[in-house]
């Protein structure tokens, strides 16, 4: 990448306050093959920046590719991949499949790559709670990206939105609203569990 091209990208990145601190680090170190730092948010090659991502850790890259294929090509709502194996998956969309995986897979989610159709703050906090290695999603809210970046979890995201909306598109997602006043991942997990338990 030429110096002029790099500076052009840096100028464009600075126009996005949320992403600036995260993406600039990637662009500054860009050599064509780079390793995102633990706090880097990477916009995938489907996104506006079209920055290619390659990890020195080929195992993580492989797991990301598997999760991404399962979400995009196979239409799954959730895919959790670890050491090249799918340890949890669901065709259901929303936060429920990830919460179920937290319960059923437990500590084995630590170090896994999570592919999720949509990542809002609730899903982001579940990923932080489990200690996942990385997250892939076609769509994430800005709040979710901020939480994951603060936790040092890299995100490969194709598109962003200020907030995730409900199914009707008339208001914010109820789980986004539910987590507004919760500061810790453990609080989010317990709140979501209580919510779904009450609906049984």
PDB file of C-alpha atoms in Angstrom:
ATOM      1  CA  UNK A   1       0.000   0.000   0.000  1.00  0.00           C
ATOM      2  CA  UNK A   2       1.441   3.386  -0.986  1.00  0.00           C
ATOM      3  CA  UNK A   3       1.913   6.179   1.519  1.00  0.00           C
ATOM      4  CA  UNK A   4      -0.678   8.327  -0.257  1.00  0.00           C
ATOM      5  CA  UNK A   5      -3.242   5.519  -0.219  1.00  0.00           C
ATOM      6  CA  UNK A   6      -2.597   4.838   3.456  1.00  0.00           C
ATOM      7  CA  UNK A   7      -3.076   8.496   4.340  1.00  0.00           C
ATOM      8  CA  UNK A   8      -6.291   8.583   2.301  1.00  0.00           C
ATOM      9  CA  UNK A   9      -7.642   5.674   4.325  1.00  0.00           C
ATOM     10  CA  UNK A  10      -6.543   7.287   7.566  1.00  0.00           C
ATOM     11  CA  UNK A  11      -8.393  10.471   6.639  1.00  0.00           C
ATOM     12  CA  UNK A  12     -11.575   8.532   5.931  1.00  0.00           C
ATOM     13  CA  UNK A  13     -11.253   6.475   9.109  1.00  0.00           C
ATOM     14  CA  UNK A  14     -10.895   9.615  11.229  1.00  0.00           C
ATOM     15  CA  UNK A  15     -14.377  10.616  10.085  1.00  0.00           C
ATOM     16  CA  UNK A  16     -15.782   7.685  12.080  1.00  0.00           C
ATOM     17  CA  UNK A  17     -15.224   8.566  15.767  1.00  0.00           C
ATOM     18  CA  UNK A  18     -16.196   5.132  17.116  1.00  0.00           C
ATOM     19  CA  UNK A  19     -13.910   3.234  14.777  1.00  0.00           C
ATOM     20  CA  UNK A  20     -11.018   5.677  14.600  1.00  0.00           C
ATOM     21  CA  UNK A  21      -8.983   4.417  17.558  1.00  0.00           C
ATOM     22  CA  UNK A  22      -9.541   0.816  16.519  1.00  0.00           C
ATOM     23  CA  UNK A  23      -9.099   0.890  12.768  1.00  0.00           C
ATOM     24  CA  UNK A  24      -6.302   3.439  12.533  1.00  0.00           C
ATOM     25  CA  UNK A  25      -4.011   1.028  14.377  1.00  0.00           C
ATOM     26  CA  UNK A  26      -4.674  -1.573  11.697  1.00  0.00           C
ATOM     27  CA  UNK A  27      -4.142   0.882   8.839  1.00  0.00           C
ATOM     28  CA  UNK A  28      -0.932   2.321  10.283  1.00  0.00           C
ATOM     29  CA  UNK A  29       0.585  -1.152  10.423  1.00  0.00           C
ATOM     30  CA  UNK A  30      -0.830  -2.279   7.085  1.00  0.00           C
ATOM     31  CA  UNK A  31       1.617  -4.283   4.999  1.00  0.00           C
ATOM     32  CA  UNK A  32      -0.861  -6.344   2.999  1.00  0.00           C
ATOM     33  CA  UNK A  33      -0.606  -9.135   5.585  1.00  0.00           C
ATOM     34  CA  UNK A  34      -1.077  -7.983   9.124  1.00  0.00           C
ATOM     35  CA  UNK A  35      -2.253  -9.268  12.464  1.00  0.00           C
ATOM     36  CA  UNK A  36      -5.042  -7.243  14.056  1.00  0.00           C
ATOM     37  CA  UNK A  37      -4.219  -6.202  17.570  1.00  0.00           C
ATOM     38  CA  UNK A  38      -6.501  -7.470  20.364  1.00  0.00           C
ATOM     39  CA  UNK A  39      -8.407  -4.192  20.317  1.00  0.00           C
ATOM     40  CA  UNK A  40      -8.797  -3.882  16.565  1.00  0.00           C
ATOM     41  CA  UNK A  41     -12.202  -3.818  14.925  1.00  0.00           C
ATOM     42  CA  UNK A  42     -11.729  -5.053  11.373  1.00  0.00           C
ATOM     43  CA  UNK A  43     -14.196  -4.104   8.681  1.00  0.00           C
ATOM     44  CA  UNK A  44     -14.333  -7.078   6.351  1.00  0.00           C
ATOM     45  CA  UNK A  45     -13.869  -7.098   2.604  1.00  0.00           C
ATOM     46  CA  UNK A  46     -17.670  -6.867   2.241  1.00  0.00           C
ATOM     47  CA  UNK A  47     -17.622  -3.585   4.107  1.00  0.00           C
ATOM     48  CA  UNK A  48     -17.051  -0.010   3.037  1.00  0.00           C
ATOM     49  CA  UNK A  49     -13.306  -0.018   3.693  1.00  0.00           C
ATOM     50  CA  UNK A  50     -12.642  -3.328   1.937  1.00  0.00           C
ATOM     51  CA  UNK A  51      -9.604  -3.968   4.115  1.00  0.00           C
ATOM     52  CA  UNK A  52      -8.499  -7.587   3.889  1.00  0.00           C
ATOM     53  CA  UNK A  53      -7.840  -9.334   7.170  1.00  0.00           C
ATOM     54  CA  UNK A  54      -5.248 -12.055   7.706  1.00  0.00           C
ATOM     55  CA  UNK A  55      -4.123 -13.463  11.027  1.00  0.00           C
ATOM     56  CA  UNK A  56      -0.719 -14.882  11.827  1.00  0.00           C
ATOM     57  CA  UNK A  57      -2.671 -17.452  13.841  1.00  0.00           C
ATOM     58  CA  UNK A  58      -3.978 -19.637  11.027  1.00  0.00           C
ATOM     59  CA  UNK A  59      -6.259 -21.528  13.429  1.00  0.00           C
ATOM     60  CA  UNK A  60      -8.199 -18.387  14.277  1.00  0.00           C
ATOM     61  CA  UNK A  61      -8.413 -17.420  10.615  1.00  0.00           C
ATOM     62  CA  UNK A  62      -9.742 -20.875   9.775  1.00  0.00           C
ATOM     63  CA  UNK A  63     -12.385 -20.676  12.518  1.00  0.00           C
ATOM     64  CA  UNK A  64     -13.452 -17.215  11.332  1.00  0.00           C
ATOM     65  CA  UNK A  65     -13.801 -18.500   7.770  1.00  0.00           C
ATOM     66  CA  UNK A  66     -15.911 -21.462   8.933  1.00  0.00           C
ATOM     67  CA  UNK A  67     -18.186 -19.273  11.055  1.00  0.00           C
ATOM     68  CA  UNK A  68     -18.588 -16.746   8.269  1.00  0.00           C
ATOM     69  CA  UNK A  69     -19.451 -19.413   5.707  1.00  0.00           C
ATOM     70  CA  UNK A  70     -22.052 -20.926   8.014  1.00  0.00           C
ATOM     71  CA  UNK A  71     -23.722 -17.562   8.553  1.00  0.00           C
ATOM     72  CA  UNK A  72     -23.603 -16.300   4.977  1.00  0.00           C
ATOM     73  CA  UNK A  73     -23.732 -19.424   2.811  1.00  0.00           C
ATOM     74  CA  UNK A  74     -25.701 -21.788   5.019  1.00  0.00           C
ATOM     75  CA  UNK A  75     -28.068 -19.211   6.483  1.00  0.00           C
ATOM     76  CA  UNK A  76     -27.462 -20.012  10.146  1.00  0.00           C
ATOM     77  CA  UNK A  77     -28.264 -17.527  12.878  1.00  0.00           C
ATOM     78  CA  UNK A  78     -25.405 -18.699  15.112  1.00  0.00           C
ATOM     79  CA  UNK A  79     -22.197 -20.665  14.670  1.00  0.00           C
ATOM     80  CA  UNK A  80     -19.585 -21.228  17.376  1.00  0.00           C
ATOM     81  CA  UNK A  81     -16.330 -22.671  16.052  1.00  0.00           C
ATOM     82  CA  UNK A  82     -13.290 -23.830  18.016  1.00  0.00           C
ATOM     83  CA  UNK A  83     -10.203 -25.664  16.757  1.00  0.00           C
ATOM     84  CA  UNK A  84     -11.890 -26.123  13.389  1.00  0.00           C
ATOM     85  CA  UNK A  85     -14.979 -27.795  14.856  1.00  0.00           C
ATOM     86  CA  UNK A  86     -18.501 -26.432  15.202  1.00  0.00           C
ATOM     87  CA  UNK A  87     -19.368 -26.664  18.891  1.00  0.00           C
ATOM     88  CA  UNK A  88     -22.754 -24.918  18.691  1.00  0.00           C
ATOM     89  CA  UNK A  89     -25.050 -23.785  15.899  1.00  0.00           C
ATOM     90  CA  UNK A  90     -28.621 -22.689  15.313  1.00  0.00           C
ATOM     91  CA  UNK A  91     -30.851 -21.560  12.471  1.00  0.00           C
ATOM     92  CA  UNK A  92     -32.821 -19.428  14.900  1.00  0.00           C
ATOM     93  CA  UNK A  93     -32.077 -15.717  14.884  1.00  0.00           C
ATOM     94  CA  UNK A  94     -31.879 -13.349  17.838  1.00  0.00           C
ATOM     95  CA  UNK A  95     -30.077 -13.481  21.157  1.00  0.00           C
ATOM     96  CA  UNK A  96     -31.687 -16.733  22.345  1.00  0.00           C
ATOM     97  CA  UNK A  97     -29.390 -19.166  20.430  1.00  0.00           C
ATOM     98  CA  UNK A  98     -26.252 -17.566  21.869  1.00  0.00           C
ATOM     99  CA  UNK A  99     -27.726 -17.585  25.372  1.00  0.00           C
ATOM    100  CA  UNK A 100     -28.605 -21.278  24.940  1.00  0.00           C
ATOM    101  CA  UNK A 101     -25.025 -21.957  23.806  1.00  0.00           C
ATOM    102  CA  UNK A 102     -23.687 -20.190  26.899  1.00  0.00           C
ATOM    103  CA  UNK A 103     -25.793 -22.562  29.004  1.00  0.00           C
ATOM    104  CA  UNK A 104     -25.211 -25.800  27.086  1.00  0.00           C
ATOM    105  CA  UNK A 105     -21.578 -25.403  25.992  1.00  0.00           C
ATOM    106  CA  UNK A 106     -20.425 -23.369  28.967  1.00  0.00           C
ATOM    107  CA  UNK A 107     -16.704 -22.846  29.474  1.00  0.00           C
ATOM    108  CA  UNK A 108     -15.898 -24.547  26.179  1.00  0.00           C
ATOM    109  CA  UNK A 109     -16.997 -21.340  24.427  1.00  0.00           C
ATOM    110  CA  UNK A 110     -13.882 -19.675  25.831  1.00  0.00           C
ATOM    111  CA  UNK A 111     -11.465 -19.192  22.950  1.00  0.00           C
ATOM    112  CA  UNK A 112     -14.109 -19.957  20.310  1.00  0.00           C
ATOM    113  CA  UNK A 113     -15.019 -17.815  17.311  1.00  0.00           C
ATOM    114  CA  UNK A 114     -18.653 -16.722  17.320  1.00  0.00           C
ATOM    115  CA  UNK A 115     -20.537 -16.122  14.096  1.00  0.00           C
ATOM    116  CA  UNK A 116     -23.844 -14.362  14.753  1.00  0.00           C
ATOM    117  CA  UNK A 117     -26.344 -13.010  12.216  1.00  0.00           C
ATOM    118  CA  UNK A 118     -26.806  -9.766  14.159  1.00  0.00           C
ATOM    119  CA  UNK A 119     -24.773  -8.559  17.138  1.00  0.00           C
ATOM    120  CA  UNK A 120     -26.317  -6.000  19.448  1.00  0.00           C
ATOM    121  CA  UNK A 121     -25.140  -5.068  22.914  1.00  0.00           C
ATOM    122  CA  UNK A 122     -26.811  -8.082  24.525  1.00  0.00           C
ATOM    123  CA  UNK A 123     -25.017 -10.531  22.228  1.00  0.00           C
ATOM    124  CA  UNK A 124     -21.759  -8.639  22.616  1.00  0.00           C
ATOM    125  CA  UNK A 125     -21.960  -8.918  26.402  1.00  0.00           C
ATOM    126  CA  UNK A 126     -22.623 -12.658  26.114  1.00  0.00           C
ATOM    127  CA  UNK A 127     -19.483 -13.000  23.981  1.00  0.00           C
ATOM    128  CA  UNK A 128     -17.486 -11.072  26.570  1.00  0.00           C
ATOM    129  CA  UNK A 129     -18.913 -13.242  29.367  1.00  0.00           C
ATOM    130  CA  UNK A 130     -17.710 -16.390  27.580  1.00  0.00           C
ATOM    131  CA  UNK A 131     -14.274 -15.035  26.692  1.00  0.00           C
ATOM    132  CA  UNK A 132     -14.572 -15.739  22.969  1.00  0.00           C
ATOM    133  CA  UNK A 133     -11.562 -15.310  20.696  1.00  0.00           C
ATOM    134  CA  UNK A 134     -13.230 -13.315  17.919  1.00  0.00           C
ATOM    135  CA  UNK A 135     -16.647 -12.460  16.488  1.00  0.00           C
ATOM    136  CA  UNK A 136     -17.943 -12.412  12.923  1.00  0.00           C
ATOM    137  CA  UNK A 137     -21.261 -10.758  12.053  1.00  0.00           C
ATOM    138  CA  UNK A 138     -22.900  -9.274   8.971  1.00  0.00           C
ATOM    139  CA  UNK A 139     -24.402  -6.509  11.144  1.00  0.00           C
ATOM    140  CA  UNK A 140     -23.479  -5.009  14.511  1.00  0.00           C
ATOM    141  CA  UNK A 141     -24.644  -2.033  16.506  1.00  0.00           C
ATOM    142  CA  UNK A 142     -22.153   0.688  17.344  1.00  0.00           C
ATOM    143  CA  UNK A 143     -22.688   0.025  21.048  1.00  0.00           C
ATOM    144  CA  UNK A 144     -21.881  -3.663  20.572  1.00  0.00           C
ATOM    145  CA  UNK A 145     -18.672  -2.816  18.725  1.00  0.00           C
ATOM    146  CA  UNK A 146     -17.657  -0.470  21.507  1.00  0.00           C
ATOM    147  CA  UNK A 147     -18.210  -3.123  24.180  1.00  0.00           C
ATOM    148  CA  UNK A 148     -16.254  -5.769  22.257  1.00  0.00           C
ATOM    149  CA  UNK A 149     -13.412  -3.371  21.503  1.00  0.00           C
ATOM    150  CA  UNK A 150     -13.164  -2.408  25.181  1.00  0.00           C
ATOM    151  CA  UNK A 151     -12.981  -6.107  26.062  1.00  0.00           C
ATOM    152  CA  UNK A 152     -10.205  -6.697  23.523  1.00  0.00           C
ATOM    153  CA  UNK A 153     -12.273  -9.008  21.300  1.00  0.00           C
ATOM    154  CA  UNK A 154     -11.657  -8.539  17.557  1.00  0.00           C
ATOM    155  CA  UNK A 155     -14.736  -8.198  15.367  1.00  0.00           C
ATOM    156  CA  UNK A 156     -15.084  -8.865  11.659  1.00  0.00           C
ATOM    157  CA  UNK A 157     -18.215  -6.971  10.624  1.00  0.00           C
ATOM    158  CA  UNK A 158     -19.777  -6.335   7.235  1.00  0.00           C
ATOM    159  CA  UNK A 159     -22.070  -3.494   8.251  1.00  0.00           C
ATOM    160  CA  UNK A 160     -22.971  -1.338  11.237  1.00  0.00           C
ATOM    161  CA  UNK A 161     -26.020   0.480  12.559  1.00  0.00           C
ATOM    162  CA  UNK A 162     -26.483   3.005  15.358  1.00  0.00           C
ATOM    163  CA  UNK A 163     -28.789   0.467  17.033  1.00  0.00           C
ATOM    164  CA  UNK A 164     -30.406  -2.891  16.334  1.00  0.00           C
ATOM    165  CA  UNK A 165     -34.149  -2.562  15.711  1.00  0.00           C
ATOM    166  CA  UNK A 166     -37.010  -4.875  16.629  1.00  0.00           C
ATOM    167  CA  UNK A 167     -38.503  -7.223  14.020  1.00  0.00           C
ATOM    168  CA  UNK A 168     -41.036  -4.592  12.941  1.00  0.00           C
ATOM    169  CA  UNK A 169     -38.388  -1.907  12.599  1.00  0.00           C
ATOM    170  CA  UNK A 170     -40.449   0.426  14.759  1.00  0.00           C
ATOM    171  CA  UNK A 171     -38.227   0.641  17.832  1.00  0.00           C
ATOM    172  CA  UNK A 172     -34.950  -0.534  19.291  1.00  0.00           C
ATOM    173  CA  UNK A 173     -34.512  -4.250  19.875  1.00  0.00           C
ATOM    174  CA  UNK A 174     -36.041  -5.103  23.259  1.00  0.00           C
ATOM    175  CA  UNK A 175     -32.847  -6.875  24.326  1.00  0.00           C
ATOM    176  CA  UNK A 176     -30.825  -3.773  23.494  1.00  0.00           C
ATOM    177  CA  UNK A 177     -33.146  -1.767  25.742  1.00  0.00           C
ATOM    178  CA  UNK A 178     -33.076  -4.464  28.412  1.00  0.00           C
ATOM    179  CA  UNK A 179     -29.295  -4.206  28.770  1.00  0.00           C
ATOM    180  CA  UNK A 180     -29.089  -0.388  28.819  1.00  0.00           C
ATOM    181  CA  UNK A 181     -28.637  -0.148  32.571  1.00  0.00           C
ATOM    182  CA  UNK A 182     -26.479  -3.263  32.971  1.00  0.00           C
ATOM    183  CA  UNK A 183     -22.743  -2.735  33.213  1.00  0.00           C
ATOM    184  CA  UNK A 184     -21.372  -6.270  33.581  1.00  0.00           C
ATOM    185  CA  UNK A 185     -21.654  -9.313  31.285  1.00  0.00           C
ATOM    186  CA  UNK A 186     -22.779 -11.456  34.234  1.00  0.00           C
ATOM    187  CA  UNK A 187     -25.716  -9.108  34.860  1.00  0.00           C
ATOM    188  CA  UNK A 188     -26.731  -9.388  31.222  1.00  0.00           C
ATOM    189  CA  UNK A 189     -26.585 -13.199  31.321  1.00  0.00           C
ATOM    190  CA  UNK A 190     -28.733 -13.413  34.443  1.00  0.00           C
ATOM    191  CA  UNK A 191     -31.230 -10.852  33.152  1.00  0.00           C
ATOM    192  CA  UNK A 192     -31.671 -12.680  29.859  1.00  0.00           C
ATOM    193  CA  UNK A 193     -32.003 -16.049  31.598  1.00  0.00           C
ATOM    194  CA  UNK A 194     -34.677 -14.648  33.893  1.00  0.00           C
ATOM    195  CA  UNK A 195     -36.519 -13.134  30.942  1.00  0.00           C
ATOM    196  CA  UNK A 196     -36.687 -16.360  28.938  1.00  0.00           C
ATOM    197  CA  UNK A 197     -37.461 -18.433  32.029  1.00  0.00           C
ATOM    198  CA  UNK A 198     -40.458 -16.213  32.731  1.00  0.00           C
ATOM    199  CA  UNK A 199     -41.741 -16.778  29.196  1.00  0.00           C
ATOM    200  CA  UNK A 200     -41.864 -20.590  29.524  1.00  0.00           C
TER     201      UNK A 200
END
